[in-house]
Amino acid sequence: MKKGITKRSEDFSRWYTDVIMKARLADYSPVKGCMVIRPNGYALWEKMQSYLDIMFKETGHENAYFPLLIPESFLEKEAEHVEGFAPECAVVTHGGGKKLEEPLVIRPTSETIVWAMFKKWIMSYRDLPLLINQWCNVLRWEMRTRLFLRTTEFLWQEGHTAHATAEEAEEETLQMLNVYQTFAQEYAAIPVIPGRKSEREKFAGALHTYTIEALMQDGKALQAGTSHNLGQNFARAFDVTFQDKNGEQQLVYATSWGMSTRMIGALIMTHGDDQGLVLPPKMAPLSVVFIPIFKGKEGHGEILEFIDQIAASLDRDITYRVDAREEYTPGWKFNEWERAGVPIRVEVGPRDLQRGEVVVVRRDTREKVNLAKDKVKEKIRELLDEIQTSLFQRALRFRQENTMRVDDYQTFREVVAEQGGFLHAHWCGDPECEDQVKQDTMATIRCIPIESEDEDGVCVRCGKPSGERIYFGKAY
RNA sequence: CGGGACGUAGCGCAGUCUGGUCAGCGCACCUGCCUUGGGAGCAGGGGGCCGGCGGUUCAAAUCCGCCCGUCCCGACCA
């Protein structure tokens, strides 16, 4: 294996794959377009799951599981939905050595089978709201794949809810968008812009789609989570009605929302550096690694004992590991654990032992401090918080520095071509302008921000009036 | 599906133009010694259908044809 990691400035996408391979997050599988998520990568997914699952349950949702296989006819019931997803579906045509009567689609998303079931479960307004989430894998036959960001099969969670009124559905959609924003910012330390997708970019079958958009270090945008208000589209397609308080039959209102293993890609590309992965402490499966430094044959035991004492004094929730392998030198281990993104490293050698000290090194800045033994517990707690905050601040600063207010098309094109980032510009709302911009620059509308100031301006492309600025950018 | 690069040991590659002297290097791995404060050193060792099939030739990793696969850059997308 190549020793180093390609520098970000040299080739960002190589850097990205290098980091994943060196940190052993994932590997290419024998199946084209599919990856194997290795223990280090899966641990990140488990962290994500644990935080999100709690938030889903706090907001009243329950987990369930629906089949992987969906009858082809289900998909066809919602016109926009089938148009959007059919081209990227894998279809099972044979089973048990026989051709199937009806082909089964491997779920690209589960709205159709969920709503086929919701029809059975929803009779009355008393059955509403129905708040379901499922953790699962889905399959989308993408043309080009990229580890974590776009693979043929990926892991995600998909929430599916049913409501009695349009207002409730909209409220739910926004509530879950907010959950995603909280997760992204407070746990993953990734600043995001919540907003609405344009008609062109919305989910196939939705009334409208909300998104959180993040900016990666190479100036490209990444959609990090989506929440859809499906209106009555799926209720209509699957004939899901309920009897209201007045005894009348009404169509149900729906939402769906999802966040995937793609978030791990966002984590890598937001915080990583030329040494490898940098993990926000709240996402790091391992918070602290202790590295003993041995001198000569004697005294190994004393050093390890010293480390054990310190480790035992740490707060329970802090995960640590002592890397006492003798076959590797300290320098080798430093590199190894930095590559893996472990937030804090503690070095303990004979010199430290003598003084009753340790060397504490933070991963994000690689800053070292000498510290008395009895100060370690407190310092580690403090550092973990500080790293968490400072990673977010650093990413936020990066985004601010790479968000340009642009008012003329010439500049717009130059900025997209030369520096990337978010372009904060006016748009008239016409899909034709959106298409033209995409054609000219490859930039798309990332979102129409939820929080925006009213400002009179003119569309950056066509000059027609616009009342607010929206975000454009080149996306993954 | 268009454009590019590539397929030789677990990984990264050289060798291909100019056929033979070609099964090679670095890392990783194994054994031993020695070492440990930013990827240590020495010695020894194991490991190969040179992507597949076919052709040319006395002779093919090398030339020709077809196929398969992968990665990167676009169109599609969480």
Coordinates of C-alpha atoms (C1' of nucleotides) in Angstrom, one line a residue:
Chain A
M1 CA 0.0 0.0 0.0
K2 CA 1.1 3.5 -0.7
K3 CA 2.5 5.0 2.4
G4 CA 1.1 8.5 2.3
I5 CA -2.2 10.2 1.6
T6 CA -2.5 12.4 -1.5
K7 CA -2.6 16.0 -0.5
R8 CA -6.0 17.7 -0.8
S9 CA -4.5 20.5 -2.9
E10 CA -3.0 18.0 -5.3
D11 CA -6.1 15.9 -6.0
F12 CA -9.1 16.1 -3.8
S13 CA -10.9 13.0 -4.9
R14 CA -7.8 10.9 -4.6
W15 CA -7.2 12.4 -1.1
Y16 CA -10.8 11.4 -0.3
T17 CA -10.4 7.7 -1.4
D18 CA -6.9 7.6 0.3
V19 CA -8.4 8.7 3.6
I20 CA -11.1 6.1 3.4
M21 CA -8.7 3.3 2.5
K22 CA -6.0 4.3 5.0
A23 CA -8.5 4.8 7.9
R24 CA -10.0 1.5 6.8
L25 CA -13.5 2.9 6.7
A26 CA -14.5 1.0 3.6
D27 CA -13.2 -1.1 0.7
Y28 CA -14.2 -1.8 -2.8
S29 CA -16.2 -5.0 -3.1
P30 CA -16.2 -7.6 -5.9
V31 CA -19.5 -6.2 -7.0
K32 CA -19.3 -3.2 -9.2
G33 CA -20.6 0.0 -7.5
C34 CA -20.9 -1.6 -4.1
M35 CA -18.6 -1.1 -1.2
V36 CA -17.8 -3.0 1.9
I37 CA -18.1 -0.8 5.0
R38 CA -15.3 -1.9 7.3
P39 CA -15.5 -1.9 11.1
N40 CA -14.1 1.6 11.4
G41 CA -16.6 3.0 8.9
Y42 CA -19.5 1.0 10.4
A43 CA -18.7 2.3 13.8
L44 CA -19.4 5.8 12.4
W45 CA -22.7 4.7 11.1
E46 CA -23.6 3.2 14.4
K47 CA -22.8 6.5 16.1
M48 CA -25.0 8.3 13.6
Q49 CA -27.8 5.7 14.2
S50 CA -27.6 6.0 17.9
Y51 CA -28.0 9.8 17.9
L52 CA -30.6 10.0 15.2
D53 CA -32.6 7.1 16.6
I54 CA -33.0 8.8 19.9
M55 CA -34.1 12.0 18.2
F56 CA -36.6 10.1 16.1
K57 CA -38.1 8.5 19.2
E58 CA -38.2 11.7 21.1
T59 CA -40.3 13.1 18.3
G60 CA -42.7 10.2 18.6
H61 CA -41.6 7.9 15.8
E62 CA -41.4 4.1 16.0
N63 CA -39.1 1.8 14.1
A64 CA -40.5 -0.9 11.8
Y65 CA -39.3 -3.0 8.9
F66 CA -40.7 -3.4 5.4
P67 CA -39.6 -5.8 2.7
L68 CA -36.7 -5.3 0.4
L69 CA -38.7 -6.4 -2.6
I70 CA -41.5 -4.3 -4.0
P71 CA -44.0 -5.5 -6.7
E72 CA -43.2 -3.6 -9.8
S73 CA -46.8 -2.5 -10.1
F74 CA -46.6 -0.6 -6.8
L75 CA -43.9 1.6 -8.1
E76 CA -46.0 2.5 -11.1
K77 CA -48.9 3.8 -9.1
E78 CA -47.5 7.2 -8.6
A79 CA -46.7 8.8 -11.9
E80 CA -43.8 11.1 -10.9
H81 CA -42.4 8.6 -8.6
V82 CA -42.0 5.9 -11.2
E83 CA -40.6 8.3 -13.7
G84 CA -38.0 9.4 -11.2
F85 CA -37.0 6.0 -9.9
A86 CA -37.7 3.3 -12.6
P87 CA -34.5 4.0 -14.5
E88 CA -32.3 3.3 -11.6
C89 CA -34.1 0.2 -10.2
A90 CA -32.8 -3.3 -10.2
V91 CA -35.5 -5.8 -10.9
V92 CA -35.8 -9.4 -9.8
T93 CA -37.4 -11.5 -12.5
H94 CA -36.7 -15.0 -11.4
G95 CA -37.1 -16.9 -8.1
G96 CA -36.9 -20.5 -7.1
G97 CA -35.8 -21.4 -10.6
K98 CA -38.9 -20.0 -12.2
K99 CA -39.8 -16.7 -13.9
L100 CA -41.9 -14.6 -11.6
E101 CA -45.5 -13.7 -12.5
E102 CA -44.7 -10.2 -11.5
P103 CA -41.2 -8.8 -11.4
L104 CA -40.1 -7.5 -8.0
V105 CA -38.1 -4.3 -7.7
I106 CA -35.4 -4.0 -5.1
R107 CA -36.4 -0.9 -3.2
P108 CA -34.8 2.3 -4.2
T109 CA -36.9 3.9 -1.4
S110 CA -40.0 2.4 0.3
E111 CA -42.9 4.9 -0.1
T112 CA -44.9 2.6 -2.3
I113 CA -44.8 -0.5 -0.1
V114 CA -45.2 1.6 3.0
W115 CA -48.3 3.2 1.7
A116 CA -49.7 -0.1 0.5
M117 CA -49.5 -1.1 4.2
F118 CA -50.7 2.2 5.5
K119 CA -53.9 1.6 3.6
K120 CA -54.6 -1.4 5.8
W121 CA -53.7 0.4 9.0
I122 CA -55.4 3.7 8.7
M123 CA -59.2 3.8 9.0
S124 CA -60.0 6.7 11.3
Y125 CA -58.5 10.0 12.3
R126 CA -57.7 8.2 15.6
D127 CA -55.1 6.2 13.7
L128 CA -53.3 9.4 12.9
P129 CA -50.7 10.6 12.9
L130 CA -48.8 7.4 12.0
L131 CA -45.1 7.9 12.6
I132 CA -42.8 5.2 11.3
N133 CA -39.1 5.0 10.6
Q134 CA -37.1 2.2 9.2
W135 CA -33.3 1.6 9.1
C136 CA -32.4 -0.3 6.0
N137 CA -30.5 -0.6 2.8
V138 CA -31.7 0.6 -0.6
L139 CA -30.5 0.1 -4.1
R140 CA -30.1 2.6 -6.9
W141 CA -28.4 1.7 -10.1
E142 CA -26.2 4.8 -10.4
M143 CA -24.0 5.4 -13.4
R144 CA -21.0 6.6 -11.5
T145 CA -20.3 5.6 -7.9
R146 CA -18.1 7.1 -5.2
L147 CA -17.3 5.6 -1.8
F148 CA -20.0 6.6 0.7
L149 CA -21.3 9.4 -1.5
R150 CA -23.0 7.4 -4.1
T151 CA -22.9 3.6 -4.2
T152 CA -25.3 1.2 -5.8
E153 CA -26.4 -0.1 -2.4
F154 CA -26.4 2.2 0.6
L155 CA -27.7 2.3 4.2
W156 CA -30.1 4.9 5.4
Q157 CA -33.1 5.5 7.5
E158 CA -36.3 6.5 5.9
G159 CA -39.1 8.0 7.9
H160 CA -42.7 7.7 6.6
T161 CA -45.5 9.5 8.3
A162 CA -49.3 9.9 7.7
H163 CA -51.3 12.9 8.9
A164 CA -54.8 14.2 9.0
T165 CA -54.1 17.7 7.7
A166 CA -51.8 19.4 5.3
E167 CA -50.6 21.7 8.2
E168 CA -49.5 18.7 10.3
A169 CA -47.7 17.2 7.4
E170 CA -45.8 20.4 6.7
E171 CA -45.0 20.7 10.4
E172 CA -43.6 17.2 10.5
T173 CA -41.6 17.8 7.4
L174 CA -39.9 20.8 8.9
Q175 CA -39.5 19.2 12.3
M176 CA -37.5 16.4 10.8
L177 CA -35.5 18.8 8.7
N178 CA -34.7 20.4 12.0
V179 CA -33.7 17.1 13.5
Y180 CA -31.3 16.6 10.6
Q181 CA -29.8 20.0 11.0
T182 CA -29.3 19.4 14.7
F183 CA -27.6 16.2 14.1
A184 CA -25.4 17.6 11.3
Q185 CA -24.3 20.6 13.3
E186 CA -24.2 19.5 16.9
Y187 CA -22.9 16.0 16.5
A188 CA -21.2 15.8 13.1
A189 CA -20.0 19.5 13.4
I190 CA -21.1 20.1 9.9
P191 CA -22.7 23.5 9.3
V192 CA -25.6 23.2 6.9
I193 CA -28.1 25.5 5.2
P194 CA -31.6 24.3 5.5
G195 CA -33.9 25.2 2.6
R196 CA -36.3 24.1 0.0
K197 CA -35.4 22.4 -3.3
S198 CA -36.5 23.8 -6.6
E199 CA -39.2 22.0 -8.6
R200 CA -36.5 20.5 -10.7
E201 CA -34.5 19.1 -7.8
K202 CA -37.3 17.9 -5.6
F203 CA -38.0 14.2 -4.8
A204 CA -40.0 12.4 -7.4
G205 CA -43.6 12.3 -6.1
A206 CA -43.2 15.1 -3.5
L207 CA -45.2 18.3 -3.2
H208 CA -41.9 19.9 -2.1
T209 CA -38.6 18.8 -0.7
Y210 CA -36.5 20.3 2.1
T211 CA -32.8 19.8 2.3
I212 CA -29.8 20.5 4.4
E213 CA -26.9 21.6 2.2
A214 CA -23.3 21.4 3.3
L215 CA -20.1 22.7 1.6
M216 CA -17.2 20.4 1.3
Q217 CA -13.5 21.5 1.4
D218 CA -13.2 21.4 -2.4
G219 CA -16.0 23.9 -2.8
K220 CA -18.6 21.4 -3.9
A221 CA -22.0 21.2 -2.2
L222 CA -23.4 18.1 -0.7
Q223 CA -27.0 17.4 0.1
A224 CA -26.8 15.9 3.5
G225 CA -30.4 15.0 4.3
T226 CA -33.8 15.5 2.9
S227 CA -37.3 15.8 4.2
H228 CA -40.3 15.6 1.8
N229 CA -43.8 16.9 2.1
L230 CA -45.6 14.4 -0.1
G231 CA -49.0 16.0 0.2
Q232 CA -51.8 13.6 -0.8
N233 CA -49.9 12.1 -3.8
F234 CA -49.2 8.7 -2.2
A235 CA -52.5 8.6 -0.4
R236 CA -54.2 9.1 -3.7
A237 CA -52.1 6.5 -5.5
F238 CA -52.7 3.9 -2.9
D239 CA -56.2 5.0 -1.9
V240 CA -55.4 5.7 1.7
T241 CA -58.3 7.5 3.4
F242 CA -59.6 8.0 6.9
Q243 CA -62.9 8.9 8.4
D244 CA -62.7 12.3 10.1
K245 CA -64.7 13.5 13.2
N246 CA -67.6 14.4 11.0
G247 CA -67.7 10.9 9.5
E248 CA -66.4 12.0 6.2
Q249 CA -63.7 10.2 4.1
Q250 CA -60.5 12.2 3.6
L251 CA -57.2 11.5 1.9
V252 CA -54.2 11.2 4.2
Y253 CA -51.3 13.6 4.1
A254 CA -47.8 12.2 3.9
T255 CA -44.1 12.9 4.6
S256 CA -40.9 11.0 4.1
W257 CA -37.4 11.9 5.2
G258 CA -34.0 10.3 4.9
M259 CA -30.4 10.5 5.9
S260 CA -27.8 8.0 4.7
T261 CA -24.3 6.7 5.0
R262 CA -23.4 9.6 2.6
M263 CA -23.2 11.6 5.8
I264 CA -19.9 9.7 6.5
G265 CA -18.6 11.1 3.3
A266 CA -19.6 14.6 4.5
L267 CA -17.8 14.0 7.7
I268 CA -14.6 13.1 5.9
M269 CA -14.7 16.0 3.4
T270 CA -15.6 18.6 6.0
H271 CA -13.1 17.9 8.6
G272 CA -10.3 15.7 7.1
D273 CA -6.8 17.0 6.5
D274 CA -3.7 15.9 4.8
Q275 CA -2.9 13.6 7.6
G276 CA -6.2 11.8 7.2
L277 CA -9.5 11.6 9.0
V278 CA -10.4 14.2 11.6
L279 CA -13.4 13.2 13.7
P280 CA -15.6 15.4 15.8
P281 CA -15.4 13.9 19.3
K282 CA -19.1 13.2 19.4
M283 CA -18.8 11.0 16.3
A284 CA -15.5 9.3 17.2
P285 CA -15.9 5.7 18.2
L286 CA -12.6 6.1 20.0
S287 CA -11.9 9.3 21.9
V288 CA -8.5 8.8 23.2
V289 CA -5.5 6.6 22.3
F290 CA -2.7 6.1 24.7
I291 CA 0.8 5.5 23.3
P292 CA 3.5 4.2 25.6
I293 CA 7.0 5.0 24.6
F294 CA 9.4 2.4 25.7
K295 CA 13.2 2.8 26.3
G296 CA 15.3 -0.3 26.5
K297 CA 14.0 -3.6 27.8
E298 CA 13.1 -2.4 31.3
G299 CA 10.3 -0.4 32.6
H300 CA 7.6 -1.3 30.1
G301 CA 5.4 -2.5 32.9
E302 CA 5.7 0.7 34.9
I303 CA 4.7 2.8 31.9
L304 CA 1.7 0.6 31.1
E305 CA 0.7 0.7 34.8
F306 CA 0.9 4.5 34.8
I307 CA -1.3 4.6 31.7
D308 CA -3.8 2.3 33.2
Q309 CA -4.1 4.5 36.3
I310 CA -4.8 7.5 34.2
A311 CA -7.2 5.6 31.9
A312 CA -9.1 4.4 34.9
S313 CA -9.6 7.9 36.1
L314 CA -11.3 9.0 33.0
D315 CA -15.0 9.6 32.8
R316 CA -16.9 6.4 31.9
D317 CA -18.3 7.7 28.6
I318 CA -14.8 8.3 27.2
T319 CA -13.6 5.5 25.1
Y320 CA -10.0 4.9 25.0
R321 CA -7.4 2.4 23.8
V322 CA -3.9 1.6 24.8
D323 CA -1.7 0.8 21.9
A324 CA 1.1 -1.2 23.5
R325 CA 2.2 -3.0 20.5
E326 CA 5.9 -3.5 20.6
E327 CA 6.5 -4.1 16.9
Y328 CA 5.7 -0.6 15.9
T329 CA 7.6 2.6 16.8
P330 CA 5.8 5.5 18.5
G331 CA 6.1 7.6 15.3
W332 CA 4.4 4.9 13.3
K333 CA 1.6 4.8 15.8
F334 CA 1.2 8.5 15.8
N335 CA 0.6 8.4 12.1
E336 CA -1.6 5.5 12.3
W337 CA -4.0 7.0 14.8
E338 CA -4.0 10.4 13.2
R339 CA -5.0 8.8 10.0
A340 CA -7.9 7.2 11.8
G341 CA -9.0 10.5 13.2
V342 CA -8.9 9.8 16.9
P343 CA -9.4 13.2 18.6
I344 CA -6.9 12.9 21.4
R345 CA -3.6 11.1 21.7
V346 CA -1.8 10.7 25.0
E347 CA 1.9 9.9 24.9
V348 CA 3.6 8.4 27.9
G349 CA 7.4 7.7 28.1
P350 CA 10.0 7.3 30.8
R351 CA 10.6 11.0 30.9
D352 CA 6.9 11.6 31.6
L353 CA 6.8 8.8 34.1
Q354 CA 9.6 10.4 36.0
R355 CA 7.9 13.8 36.2
G356 CA 4.4 12.3 36.7
E357 CA 3.3 13.9 33.5
V358 CA 1.9 13.0 30.1
V359 CA 1.9 14.6 26.7
V360 CA -1.6 15.3 25.3
V361 CA -2.0 15.9 21.6
R362 CA -5.2 17.1 19.9
R363 CA -5.9 15.7 16.4
D364 CA -7.4 18.8 14.9
T365 CA -4.5 21.2 15.5
R366 CA -1.9 18.6 16.4
E367 CA -1.0 20.9 19.3
K368 CA 0.9 19.2 22.2
V369 CA 0.7 20.0 25.9
N370 CA 2.6 18.5 28.9
L371 CA 0.2 17.8 31.7
A372 CA 0.4 16.6 35.2
K373 CA -1.1 13.2 35.7
D374 CA -4.0 14.4 37.9
K375 CA -5.0 17.1 35.4
V376 CA -5.6 14.6 32.5
K377 CA -9.1 13.7 33.3
E378 CA -10.3 17.2 33.3
K379 CA -8.2 18.3 30.4
I380 CA -9.5 15.5 28.2
R381 CA -13.1 16.4 28.9
E382 CA -12.3 20.0 28.1
L383 CA -10.4 19.2 25.0
L384 CA -13.1 17.0 23.6
D385 CA -15.6 19.8 23.9
E386 CA -13.2 22.3 22.5
I387 CA -12.4 20.1 19.5
Q388 CA -16.1 19.6 18.8
T389 CA -16.7 23.3 18.9
S390 CA -13.7 24.3 17.0
L391 CA -14.3 21.9 14.2
F392 CA -17.7 23.3 13.7
Q393 CA -16.4 26.9 13.8
R394 CA -13.7 26.1 11.4
A395 CA -16.1 24.5 8.9
L396 CA -18.5 27.4 9.4
R397 CA -15.7 29.9 8.7
F398 CA -14.8 28.0 5.6
R399 CA -18.3 28.1 4.3
Q400 CA -18.6 31.8 5.0
E401 CA -15.4 32.4 3.2
N402 CA -16.6 30.4 0.3
T403 CA -20.0 31.8 -0.1
M404 CA -20.1 34.7 -2.6
R405 CA -22.9 37.2 -3.1
V406 CA -23.1 37.4 -6.9
D407 CA -25.2 39.8 -9.0
D408 CA -24.1 39.4 -12.5
Y409 CA -23.9 36.4 -14.7
Q410 CA -20.4 36.9 -15.9
T411 CA -19.1 36.9 -12.3
F412 CA -21.3 34.0 -11.5
R413 CA -19.8 31.9 -14.2
E414 CA -16.3 32.8 -13.2
V415 CA -16.8 32.0 -9.6
V416 CA -18.3 28.6 -10.3
A417 CA -15.5 27.8 -12.7
E418 CA -12.6 29.1 -10.7
Q419 CA -13.4 28.9 -7.0
G420 CA -16.6 26.9 -6.5
G421 CA -18.4 27.3 -3.2
F422 CA -21.9 28.6 -2.6
L423 CA -23.2 31.4 -4.8
H424 CA -25.8 33.5 -3.0
A425 CA -27.7 35.0 -5.9
H426 CA -31.1 36.1 -7.1
W427 CA -33.3 33.9 -9.1
C428 CA -36.6 34.6 -10.8
G429 CA -38.1 31.2 -10.1
D430 CA -38.2 30.2 -13.7
P431 CA -37.1 26.6 -14.3
E432 CA -35.7 27.6 -17.6
C433 CA -33.2 29.9 -16.0
E434 CA -32.3 27.1 -13.6
D435 CA -31.7 24.8 -16.6
Q436 CA -29.7 27.3 -18.4
V437 CA -27.5 28.0 -15.4
K438 CA -26.9 24.3 -15.1
Q439 CA -26.0 24.0 -18.7
D440 CA -23.7 27.0 -18.7
T441 CA -21.9 26.3 -15.4
M442 CA -22.9 22.9 -14.1
A443 CA -24.0 24.6 -10.9
T444 CA -27.5 23.8 -9.7
I445 CA -29.9 25.4 -7.2
R446 CA -28.8 23.9 -3.9
C447 CA -31.7 25.4 -1.9
I448 CA -34.0 28.2 -1.4
P449 CA -33.1 29.0 2.2
I450 CA -35.7 28.8 4.9
E451 CA -34.3 31.8 6.7
S452 CA -33.7 34.5 4.2
E453 CA -34.0 38.3 4.1
D454 CA -36.4 39.8 1.7
E455 CA -34.3 41.8 -0.8
D456 CA -35.4 43.2 -4.1
G457 CA -33.1 42.2 -6.9
V458 CA -33.0 40.7 -10.3
C459 CA -32.4 37.1 -11.5
V460 CA -28.7 36.6 -12.0
R461 CA -29.4 34.9 -15.4
C462 CA -32.3 36.7 -17.0
G463 CA -32.8 40.0 -15.1
K464 CA -36.4 39.4 -14.1
P465 CA -37.3 40.6 -10.6
S466 CA -36.7 38.4 -7.5
G467 CA -37.5 38.9 -3.9
E468 CA -34.8 36.9 -2.2
R469 CA -31.4 35.3 -2.7
I470 CA -31.0 31.6 -3.0
Y471 CA -28.0 29.3 -3.0
F472 CA -26.3 27.8 -6.1
G473 CA -23.4 25.5 -6.3
K474 CA -21.7 22.6 -8.0
A475 CA -22.9 19.5 -6.2
Y476 CA -21.8 15.9 -5.6
Chain B
rC1 C1' -23.4 5.7 -22.2
rG2 C1' -19.3 9.5 -24.1
rG3 C1' -13.9 10.9 -22.9
rG4 C1' -9.3 9.4 -20.4
rA5 C1' -6.1 5.9 -17.8
rC6 C1' -5.1 1.1 -16.4
rG7 C1' -5.1 -4.6 -15.4
rU8 C1' 2.2 -8.2 -13.6
rA9 C1' 2.7 -11.1 -5.5
rG10 C1' -1.8 -8.6 -0.4
rC11 C1' -0.9 -3.2 -1.9
rG12 C1' 1.8 0.4 -5.1
rC13 C1' 4.6 -0.2 -9.4
rA14 C1' 8.9 -1.2 -13.3
rG15 C1' 9.4 -4.3 -17.4
rU16 C1' 5.7 -4.0 -23.1
rC17 C1' 7.9 0.7 -27.7
rU18 C1' 12.7 -2.9 -29.6
rG19 C1' 9.8 -10.9 -28.4
rG20 C1' 14.7 -14.7 -25.9
rU21 C1' 19.2 -12.7 -21.0
rC22 C1' 12.4 -11.8 -17.3
rA23 C1' 9.4 -13.1 -13.0
rG24 C1' 11.6 -7.9 -10.9
rC25 C1' 11.5 -3.6 -7.3
rG26 C1' 9.3 -0.9 -2.9
rC27 C1' 5.8 -1.5 1.0
rA28 C1' 3.3 -5.3 3.7
rC29 C1' 4.0 -10.5 5.6
rC30 C1' 7.1 -14.6 8.3
rU31 C1' 12.0 -15.8 11.4
rG32 C1' 16.0 -13.9 14.3
rC33 C1' 18.8 -10.0 16.4
rC34 C1' 18.5 -5.1 17.7
rU35 C1' 15.3 -0.9 18.6
rU36 C1' 11.1 2.6 20.4
rG37 C1' 9.9 10.9 22.2
rG38 C1' 7.0 11.7 14.5
rG39 C1' 6.2 6.1 9.6
rA40 C1' 13.9 2.5 12.9
rG41 C1' 18.1 -0.9 11.2
rC42 C1' 20.5 -5.5 9.8
rA43 C1' 20.3 -10.6 8.1
rG44 C1' 17.4 -14.4 6.3
rG45 C1' 12.6 -16.2 4.1
rG46 C1' 7.6 -17.2 1.9
rG47 C1' 4.5 -15.6 -1.8
rG48 C1' 2.9 -15.1 -9.2
rC49 C1' -2.5 -19.0 -14.2
rC50 C1' 2.0 -11.2 -16.0
rG51 C1' -7.0 -10.0 -16.2
rG52 C1' -9.4 -14.0 -19.8
rC53 C1' -9.7 -16.4 -24.5
rG54 C1' -7.8 -16.9 -29.3
rG55 C1' -3.9 -15.8 -33.0
rU56 C1' 1.3 -14.8 -34.9
rU57 C1' 6.2 -17.1 -33.8
rC58 C1' 11.3 -21.9 -32.8
rA59 C1' 10.0 -18.6 -28.6
rA60 C1' 4.9 -14.0 -25.9
rA61 C1' 4.1 -10.3 -19.7
rU62 C1' 6.0 -8.1 -24.4
rC63 C1' 3.1 -8.2 -31.2
rC64 C1' -2.3 -8.8 -33.2
rG65 C1' -7.8 -9.6 -32.3
rC66 C1' -11.8 -10.2 -29.2
rC67 C1' -13.8 -10.3 -24.4
rC68 C1' -13.9 -9.1 -19.1
rG69 C1' -12.9 -5.9 -15.2
rU70 C1' -11.4 -1.4 -12.5
rC71 C1' -10.4 3.7 -11.6
rC72 C1' -10.7 9.0 -13.0
rC73 C1' -13.5 13.1 -15.7
rG74 C1' -18.9 14.2 -17.7
rA75 C1' -24.7 13.2 -18.3
rC76 C1' -28.1 10.6 -13.5
rC77 C1' -28.4 10.8 -8.3
rA78 C1' -29.0 10.5 -0.9

